[in-house]
Coordinates of C-alpha atoms in Angstrom, one line a residue:
X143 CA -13.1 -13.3 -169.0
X144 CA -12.5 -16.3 -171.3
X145 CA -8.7 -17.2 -170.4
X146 CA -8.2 -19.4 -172.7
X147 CA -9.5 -17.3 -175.8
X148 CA -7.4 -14.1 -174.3
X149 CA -4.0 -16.4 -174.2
X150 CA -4.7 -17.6 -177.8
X151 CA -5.1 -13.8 -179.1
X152 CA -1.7 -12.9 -176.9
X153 CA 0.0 -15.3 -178.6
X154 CA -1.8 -14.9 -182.0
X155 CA -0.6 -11.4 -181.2
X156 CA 2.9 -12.0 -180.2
X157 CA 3.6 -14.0 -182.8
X158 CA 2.5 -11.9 -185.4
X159 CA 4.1 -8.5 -184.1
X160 CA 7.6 -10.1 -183.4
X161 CA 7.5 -11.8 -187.6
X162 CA 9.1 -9.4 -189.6
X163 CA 10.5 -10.1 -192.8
X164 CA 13.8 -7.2 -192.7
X165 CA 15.2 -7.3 -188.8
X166 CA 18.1 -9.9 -189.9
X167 CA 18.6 -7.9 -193.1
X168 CA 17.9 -4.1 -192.5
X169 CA 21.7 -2.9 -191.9
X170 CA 22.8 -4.8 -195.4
X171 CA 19.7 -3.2 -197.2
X172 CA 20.2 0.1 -196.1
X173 CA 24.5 -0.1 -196.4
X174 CA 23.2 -1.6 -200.3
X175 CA 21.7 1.7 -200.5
X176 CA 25.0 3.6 -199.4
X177 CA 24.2 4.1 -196.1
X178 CA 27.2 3.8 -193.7
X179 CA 27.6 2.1 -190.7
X180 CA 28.1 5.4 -188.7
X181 CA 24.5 6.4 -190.9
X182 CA 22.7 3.2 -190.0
X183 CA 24.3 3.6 -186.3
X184 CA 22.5 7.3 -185.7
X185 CA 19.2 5.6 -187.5
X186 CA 19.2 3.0 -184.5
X187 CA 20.2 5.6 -182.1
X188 CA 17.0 7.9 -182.9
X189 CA 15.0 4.2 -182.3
X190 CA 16.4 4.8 -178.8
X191 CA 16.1 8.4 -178.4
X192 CA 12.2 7.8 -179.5
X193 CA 12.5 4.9 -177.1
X194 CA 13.3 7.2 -174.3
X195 CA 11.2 9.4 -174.5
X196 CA 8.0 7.5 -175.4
X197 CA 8.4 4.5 -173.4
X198 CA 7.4 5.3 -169.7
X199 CA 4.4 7.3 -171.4
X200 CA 3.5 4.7 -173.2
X201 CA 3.3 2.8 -170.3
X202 CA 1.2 5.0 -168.3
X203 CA -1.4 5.3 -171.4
X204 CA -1.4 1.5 -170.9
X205 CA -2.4 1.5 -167.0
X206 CA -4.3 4.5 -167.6
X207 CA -6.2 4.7 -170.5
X208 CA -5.9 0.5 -171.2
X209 CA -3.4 -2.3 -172.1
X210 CA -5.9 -3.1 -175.4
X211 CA -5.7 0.2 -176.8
X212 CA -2.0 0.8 -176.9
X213 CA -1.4 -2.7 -178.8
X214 CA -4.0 -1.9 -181.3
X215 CA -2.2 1.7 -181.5
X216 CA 0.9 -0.3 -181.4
X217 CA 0.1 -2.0 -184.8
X218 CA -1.0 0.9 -186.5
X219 CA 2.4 3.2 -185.6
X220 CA 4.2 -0.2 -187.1
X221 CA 2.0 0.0 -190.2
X222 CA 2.6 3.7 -190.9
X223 CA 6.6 3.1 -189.7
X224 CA 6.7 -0.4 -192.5
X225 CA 5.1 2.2 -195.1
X226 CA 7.4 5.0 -194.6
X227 CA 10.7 3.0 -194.8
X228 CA 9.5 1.7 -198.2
X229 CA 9.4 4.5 -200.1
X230 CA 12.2 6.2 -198.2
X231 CA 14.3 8.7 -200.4
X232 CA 17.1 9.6 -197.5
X233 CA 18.1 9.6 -194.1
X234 CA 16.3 12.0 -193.2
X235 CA 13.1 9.7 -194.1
X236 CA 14.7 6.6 -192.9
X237 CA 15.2 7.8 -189.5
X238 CA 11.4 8.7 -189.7
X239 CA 10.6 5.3 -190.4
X240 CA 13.1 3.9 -187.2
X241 CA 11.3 7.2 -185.0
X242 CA 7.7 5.4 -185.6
X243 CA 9.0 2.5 -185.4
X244 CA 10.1 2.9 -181.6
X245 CA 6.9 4.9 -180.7
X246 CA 5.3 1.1 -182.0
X247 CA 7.4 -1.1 -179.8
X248 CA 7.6 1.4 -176.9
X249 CA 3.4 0.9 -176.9
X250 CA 3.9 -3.0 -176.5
X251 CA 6.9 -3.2 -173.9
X252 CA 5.5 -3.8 -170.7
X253 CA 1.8 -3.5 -172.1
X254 CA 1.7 -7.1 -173.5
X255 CA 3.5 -8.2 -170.5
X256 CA 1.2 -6.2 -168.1
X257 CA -2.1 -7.7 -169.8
X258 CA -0.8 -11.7 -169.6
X259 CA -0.2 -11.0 -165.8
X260 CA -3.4 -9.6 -165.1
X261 CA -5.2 -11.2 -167.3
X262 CA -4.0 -14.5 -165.6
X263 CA -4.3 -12.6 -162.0
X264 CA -8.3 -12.4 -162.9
X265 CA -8.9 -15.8 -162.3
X266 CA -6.2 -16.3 -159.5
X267 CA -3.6 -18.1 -161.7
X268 CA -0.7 -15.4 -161.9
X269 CA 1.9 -18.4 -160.8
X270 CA 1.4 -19.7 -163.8
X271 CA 2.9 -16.5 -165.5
X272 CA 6.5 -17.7 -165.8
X273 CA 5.1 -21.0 -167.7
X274 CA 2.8 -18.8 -170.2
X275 CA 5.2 -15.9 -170.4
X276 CA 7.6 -18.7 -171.4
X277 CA 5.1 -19.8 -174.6
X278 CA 5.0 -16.4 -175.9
X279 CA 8.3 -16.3 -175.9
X280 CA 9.0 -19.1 -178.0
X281 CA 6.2 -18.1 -180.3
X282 CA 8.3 -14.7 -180.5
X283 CA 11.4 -16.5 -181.7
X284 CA 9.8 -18.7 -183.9
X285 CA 8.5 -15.6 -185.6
X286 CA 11.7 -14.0 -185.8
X287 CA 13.3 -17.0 -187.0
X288 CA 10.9 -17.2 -190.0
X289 CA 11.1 -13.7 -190.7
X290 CA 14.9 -13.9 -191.2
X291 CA 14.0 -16.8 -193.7
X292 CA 12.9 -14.0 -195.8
X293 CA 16.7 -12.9 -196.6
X294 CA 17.1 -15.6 -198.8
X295 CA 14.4 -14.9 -201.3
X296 CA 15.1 -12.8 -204.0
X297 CA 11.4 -11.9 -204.8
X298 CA 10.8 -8.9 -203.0
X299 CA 12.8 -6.1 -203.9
X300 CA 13.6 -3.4 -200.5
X301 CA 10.2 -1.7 -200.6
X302 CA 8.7 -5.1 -201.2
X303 CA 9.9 -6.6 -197.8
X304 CA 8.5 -3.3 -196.0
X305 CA 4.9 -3.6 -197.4
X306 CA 4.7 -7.3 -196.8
X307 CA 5.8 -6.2 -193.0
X308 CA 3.1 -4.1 -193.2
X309 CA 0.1 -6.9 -194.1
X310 CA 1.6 -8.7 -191.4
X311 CA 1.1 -5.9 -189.2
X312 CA -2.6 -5.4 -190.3
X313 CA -3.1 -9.3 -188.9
X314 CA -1.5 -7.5 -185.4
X315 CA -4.3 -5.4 -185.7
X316 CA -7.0 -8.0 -185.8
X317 CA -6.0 -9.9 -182.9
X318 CA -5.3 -7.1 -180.8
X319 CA -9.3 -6.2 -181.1
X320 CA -10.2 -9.7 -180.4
X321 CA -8.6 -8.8 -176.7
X322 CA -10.5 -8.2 -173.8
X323 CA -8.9 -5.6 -170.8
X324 CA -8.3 -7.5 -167.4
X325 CA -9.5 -5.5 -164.5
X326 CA -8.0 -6.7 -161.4
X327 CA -8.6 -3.7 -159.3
X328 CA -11.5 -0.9 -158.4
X329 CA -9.4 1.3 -160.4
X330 CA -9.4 -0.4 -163.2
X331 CA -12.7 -1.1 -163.5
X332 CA -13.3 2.8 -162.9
X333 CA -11.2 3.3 -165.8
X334 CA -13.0 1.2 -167.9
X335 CA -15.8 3.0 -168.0
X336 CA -14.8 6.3 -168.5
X337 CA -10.9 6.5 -169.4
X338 CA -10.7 10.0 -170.0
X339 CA -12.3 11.1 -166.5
X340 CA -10.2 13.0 -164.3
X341 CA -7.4 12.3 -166.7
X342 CA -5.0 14.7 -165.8
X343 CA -5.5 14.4 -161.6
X344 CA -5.2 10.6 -162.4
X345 CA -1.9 10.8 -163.7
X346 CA -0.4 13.2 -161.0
X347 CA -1.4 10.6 -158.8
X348 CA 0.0 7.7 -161.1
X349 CA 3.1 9.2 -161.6
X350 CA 3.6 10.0 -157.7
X351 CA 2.7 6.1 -156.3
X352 CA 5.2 4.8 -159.5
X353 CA 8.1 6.7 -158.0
X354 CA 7.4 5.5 -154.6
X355 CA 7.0 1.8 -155.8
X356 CA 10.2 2.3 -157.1
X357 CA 11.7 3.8 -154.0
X358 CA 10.4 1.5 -151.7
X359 CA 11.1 -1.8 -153.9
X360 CA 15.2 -2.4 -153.9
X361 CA 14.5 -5.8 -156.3
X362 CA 12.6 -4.0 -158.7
X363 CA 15.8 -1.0 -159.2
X364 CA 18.5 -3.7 -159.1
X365 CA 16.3 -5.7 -161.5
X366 CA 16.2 -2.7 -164.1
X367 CA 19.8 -2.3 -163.6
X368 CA 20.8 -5.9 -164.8
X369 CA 18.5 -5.7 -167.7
X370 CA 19.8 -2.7 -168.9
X371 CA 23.3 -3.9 -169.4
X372 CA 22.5 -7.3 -170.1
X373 CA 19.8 -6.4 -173.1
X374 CA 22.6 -4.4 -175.2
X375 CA 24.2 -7.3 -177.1
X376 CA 20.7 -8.1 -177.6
X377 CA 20.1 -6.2 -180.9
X378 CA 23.3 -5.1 -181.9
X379 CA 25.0 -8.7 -182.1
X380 CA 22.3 -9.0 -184.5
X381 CA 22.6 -5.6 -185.9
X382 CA 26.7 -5.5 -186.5
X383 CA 26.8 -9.3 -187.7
X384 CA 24.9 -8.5 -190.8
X385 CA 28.0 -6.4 -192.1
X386 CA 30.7 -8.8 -190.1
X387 CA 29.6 -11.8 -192.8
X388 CA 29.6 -9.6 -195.7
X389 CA 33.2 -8.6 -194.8
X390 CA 33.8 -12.4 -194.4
X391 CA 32.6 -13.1 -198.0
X392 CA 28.9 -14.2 -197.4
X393 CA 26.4 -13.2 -199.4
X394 CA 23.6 -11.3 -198.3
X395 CA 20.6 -13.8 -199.1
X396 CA 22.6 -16.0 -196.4
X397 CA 22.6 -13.3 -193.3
X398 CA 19.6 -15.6 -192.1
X399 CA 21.0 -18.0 -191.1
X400 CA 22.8 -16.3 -187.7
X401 CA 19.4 -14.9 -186.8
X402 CA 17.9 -18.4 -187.4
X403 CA 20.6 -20.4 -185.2
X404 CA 19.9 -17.8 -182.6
X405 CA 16.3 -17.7 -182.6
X406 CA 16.4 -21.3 -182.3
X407 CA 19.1 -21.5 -179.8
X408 CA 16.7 -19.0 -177.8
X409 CA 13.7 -21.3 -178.2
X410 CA 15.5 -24.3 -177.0
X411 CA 17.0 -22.7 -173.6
X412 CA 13.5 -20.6 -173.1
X413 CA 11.6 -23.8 -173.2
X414 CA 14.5 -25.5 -170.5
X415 CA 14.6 -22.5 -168.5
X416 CA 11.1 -23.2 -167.3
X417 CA 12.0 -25.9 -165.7
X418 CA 14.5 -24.1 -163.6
X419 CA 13.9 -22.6 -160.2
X420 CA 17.0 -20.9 -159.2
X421 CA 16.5 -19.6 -155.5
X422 CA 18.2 -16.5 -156.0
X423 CA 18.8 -14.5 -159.1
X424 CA 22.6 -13.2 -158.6
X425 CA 24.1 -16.1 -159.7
X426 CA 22.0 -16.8 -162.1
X427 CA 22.6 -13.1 -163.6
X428 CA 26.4 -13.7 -163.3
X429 CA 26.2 -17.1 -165.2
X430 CA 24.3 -15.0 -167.8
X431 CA 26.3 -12.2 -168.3
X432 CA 29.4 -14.3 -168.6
X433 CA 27.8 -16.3 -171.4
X434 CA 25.9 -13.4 -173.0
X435 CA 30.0 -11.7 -173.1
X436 CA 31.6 -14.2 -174.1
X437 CA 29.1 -14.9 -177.0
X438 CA 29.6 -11.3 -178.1
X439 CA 33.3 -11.7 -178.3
X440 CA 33.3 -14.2 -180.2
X441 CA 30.8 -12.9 -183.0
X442 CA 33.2 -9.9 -183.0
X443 CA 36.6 -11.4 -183.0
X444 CA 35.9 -15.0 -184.7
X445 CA 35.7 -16.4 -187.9
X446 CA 32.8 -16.9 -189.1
X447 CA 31.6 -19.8 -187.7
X448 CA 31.9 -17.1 -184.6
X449 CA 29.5 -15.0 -185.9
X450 CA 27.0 -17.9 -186.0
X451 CA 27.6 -19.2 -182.8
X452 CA 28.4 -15.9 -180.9
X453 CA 24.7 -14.9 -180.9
X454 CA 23.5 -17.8 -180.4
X455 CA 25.2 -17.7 -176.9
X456 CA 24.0 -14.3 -176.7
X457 CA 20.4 -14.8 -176.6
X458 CA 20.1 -18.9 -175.1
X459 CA 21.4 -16.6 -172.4
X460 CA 19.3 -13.7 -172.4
X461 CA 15.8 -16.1 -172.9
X462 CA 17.2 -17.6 -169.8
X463 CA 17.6 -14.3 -167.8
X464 CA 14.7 -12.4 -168.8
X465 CA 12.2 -15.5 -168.3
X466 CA 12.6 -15.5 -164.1
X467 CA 13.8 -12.0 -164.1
X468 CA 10.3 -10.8 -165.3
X469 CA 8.5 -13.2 -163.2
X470 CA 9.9 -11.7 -159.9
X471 CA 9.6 -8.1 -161.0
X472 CA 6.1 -8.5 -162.0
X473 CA 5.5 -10.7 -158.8
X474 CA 7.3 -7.3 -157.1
X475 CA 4.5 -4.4 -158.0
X476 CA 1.0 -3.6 -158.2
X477 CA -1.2 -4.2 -160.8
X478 CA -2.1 -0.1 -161.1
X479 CA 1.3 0.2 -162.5
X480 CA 2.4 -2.5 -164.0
X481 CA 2.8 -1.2 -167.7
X482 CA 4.6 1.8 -166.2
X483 CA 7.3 0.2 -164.3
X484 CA 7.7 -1.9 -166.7
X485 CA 8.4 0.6 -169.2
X486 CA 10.6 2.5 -166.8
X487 CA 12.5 -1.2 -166.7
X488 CA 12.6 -1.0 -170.7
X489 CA 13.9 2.7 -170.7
X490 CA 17.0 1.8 -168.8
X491 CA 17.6 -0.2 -171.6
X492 CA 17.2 3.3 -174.0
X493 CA 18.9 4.9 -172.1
X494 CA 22.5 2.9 -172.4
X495 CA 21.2 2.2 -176.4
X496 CA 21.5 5.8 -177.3
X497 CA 25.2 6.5 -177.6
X498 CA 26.2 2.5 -177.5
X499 CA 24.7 2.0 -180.9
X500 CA 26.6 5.3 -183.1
X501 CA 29.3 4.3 -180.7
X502 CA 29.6 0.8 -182.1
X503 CA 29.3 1.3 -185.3
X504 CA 32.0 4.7 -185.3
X505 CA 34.4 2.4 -183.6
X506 CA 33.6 0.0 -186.6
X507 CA 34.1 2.7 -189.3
X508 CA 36.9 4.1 -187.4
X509 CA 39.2 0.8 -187.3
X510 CA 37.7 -0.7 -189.9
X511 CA 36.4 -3.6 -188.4
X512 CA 32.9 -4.7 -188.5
X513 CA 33.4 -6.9 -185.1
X514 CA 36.2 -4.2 -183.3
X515 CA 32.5 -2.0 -181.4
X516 CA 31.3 -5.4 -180.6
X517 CA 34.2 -6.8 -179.0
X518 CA 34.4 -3.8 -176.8
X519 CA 30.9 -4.6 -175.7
X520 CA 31.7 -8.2 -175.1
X521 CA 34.1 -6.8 -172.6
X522 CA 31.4 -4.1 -170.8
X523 CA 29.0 -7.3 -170.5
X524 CA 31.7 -9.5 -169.0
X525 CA 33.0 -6.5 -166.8
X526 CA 28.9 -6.7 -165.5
X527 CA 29.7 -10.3 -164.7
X528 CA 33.0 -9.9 -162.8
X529 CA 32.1 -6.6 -161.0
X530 CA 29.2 -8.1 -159.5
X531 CA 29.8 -8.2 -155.8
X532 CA 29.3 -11.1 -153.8
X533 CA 26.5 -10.9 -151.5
X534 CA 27.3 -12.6 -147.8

């Protein structure tokens, strides 16, 4: 395997499939639409539901069938999800849209994470995981941050921003061909040759060593545990900020600029968290969740400025957490089952996103309040931060 060539198309790949031109204005379109918030709220809870259910299968079609394949798949489910939303009549079609949407990203969580590792662990250099997993990160939030720069043009109408997420996609598509599968194992290489073989004997057995991994690996469950609670200000700081600035008076061609601030924030601690080599990751967890909270609160009670700064906070703290968190589970299982567990650690995250997201925005609708669901989540994420026992 060329290394360098496979890095370039992982991050020629992340950066492209993380750039898209509606996440920092999608809750504004659709409520321009006359969508409510409670409406919007059970479209991002079927993204979860479809989450759920897809992820940890995607995850074994990855380890069984081959990390390549599901990111090309990946980018064809986005392109079909970008087309779908664009010429969406109703709710009904919208939700459609968010369903393929999920079944896109569940086919990338832990794939794209799975392939860098091996991929590196083919020529012996997986300790250098934390420092590339660390580029594609920042190539991640650089794409985010210019695809939020798309709010302020008013050239593309709502179907407009859709298709050109869709060409974007297509370019997804490309690099994810270029790719070549890492095959780090006899199994792997078995399965190279003929994936379908034995398919369904194969996954009985797959399924049976995932549970045990799990079983017989404390770090890994206590790691899915914090990233489940610490990922849920993740999206819907972003998500619920949208409508908090319109309520404040800002127009909607200037929502990019808190997605900007805290894709840039994000870049800025990601690239000085590489440098950090904290010797256990308890306190490092409780220093996290403490910030993440505490930005949440603020983007839900503040002024504006608040909403600017709050998710800022939120994710410099989360680029910070996730960057060693995912170097020590990956360090913690086997290569056979990477994507899987992985995607188990992402469907954690599903799990609590299903009734937090209608549940946020009902509490908005209820009182009234764009920030009153995301204060209450401040407080869970702080509560994660407190409750944490000390360990003697």
């Amino acid at each position: 395997m060329n290394l360098p060539k496979q890095l370039r198309a992982v991050r020629v790949y992340s950066f492209t499939s993380c750039l898209r031109l509606t996440d920092a204005v999608w809750v504004a379109l659709l409520a321009a639409r006359g969508f409510t918030l409670a409406q919007i709220g059970l479209a991002e809870a079927v993204f979860h539901l479809t989450s759920l259910l897809c992820e940890v299968p995607s995850g074994v079609a990855a380890d069984l069938l081959g990390r390549r394949l599901n990111l090309a798949v990946s980018a064809v489910f986005e392109i079909f999800s970008d087309v779908t939303m664009a010429f969406s009549p109703n709710l009904a079609a919208v939700c459609a849209a968010m369903a393929l949407k999920a079944l896109a990203c569940t086919m990338i969580s832990g794939t794209l994470e799975a392939l860098t590792y091996d991929s590196l662990k083919t020529a012996g250099r997986e300790n250098e995981y934390l420092q590339a997993d660390a580029k594609i990160s920042v190539l991640q939030k650089l794409a985010t941050a210019l695809g939020s720069l798309a709010s302020f043009s008013d050239a593309l109408q709502f179907a407009g921003f859709y298709l050109a997420n869709a060409a974007i996609c297509f370019c997804s598509l490309l690099a994810a061909l270029t790719l070549q599968e890492p095959l780090v194992t006899e199994a792997q290489a078995a399965r190279q040759q003929n994936p379908f073989a034995d398919i369904a004997a194969r996954l009985r057995v797959h399924i049976t060593d995932s549970a045990a991994v799990l079983r017989t690996t404390p770090l890994a469950v206590r790691l899915i545990t914090a990233d489940a609670i610490i990922s849920l200000p993740s999206y819907l700081t972003t998500m619920f900020v949208q409508q908090r600035l319109v309520t404040l008076g800002w127009d909607a061609s200037w929502l990019f600029v808190s997605p900007l601030l805290a894709s840039a924030a994000a870049m800025v601690c990601t690239a000085l968290a590489r440098r950090l080599h904290p010797g256990k990751l308890r306190p490092l967890y409780r220093l996290c969740a403490l910030v993440c909270g505490g930005g949440v609160l603020l983007a839900g009670a503040g002024p504006a400025w608040g909403c600017l700064v709050g998710p800022m906070l939120v994710q410099a703290s989360l680029s910070v957490w996730f960057l060693h968190a995912m170097q020590r589970f990956n360090d913690a299982i086997p290569s056979d089952r990477r994507a899987t567990l992985i995607s188990v650690d992402n469907t954690a995250y599903s799990v609590l996103m299903i009734p937090a997201s209608p549940l946020i925005g009902l509490i908005a609708d209820v009182t009234g309040l764009a920030g009153a669901g995301l204060c209450a989540l401040g407080g869970l994420v702080l509560l994660s931060a407190l409750a944490l026992p000390r360990r003697k």
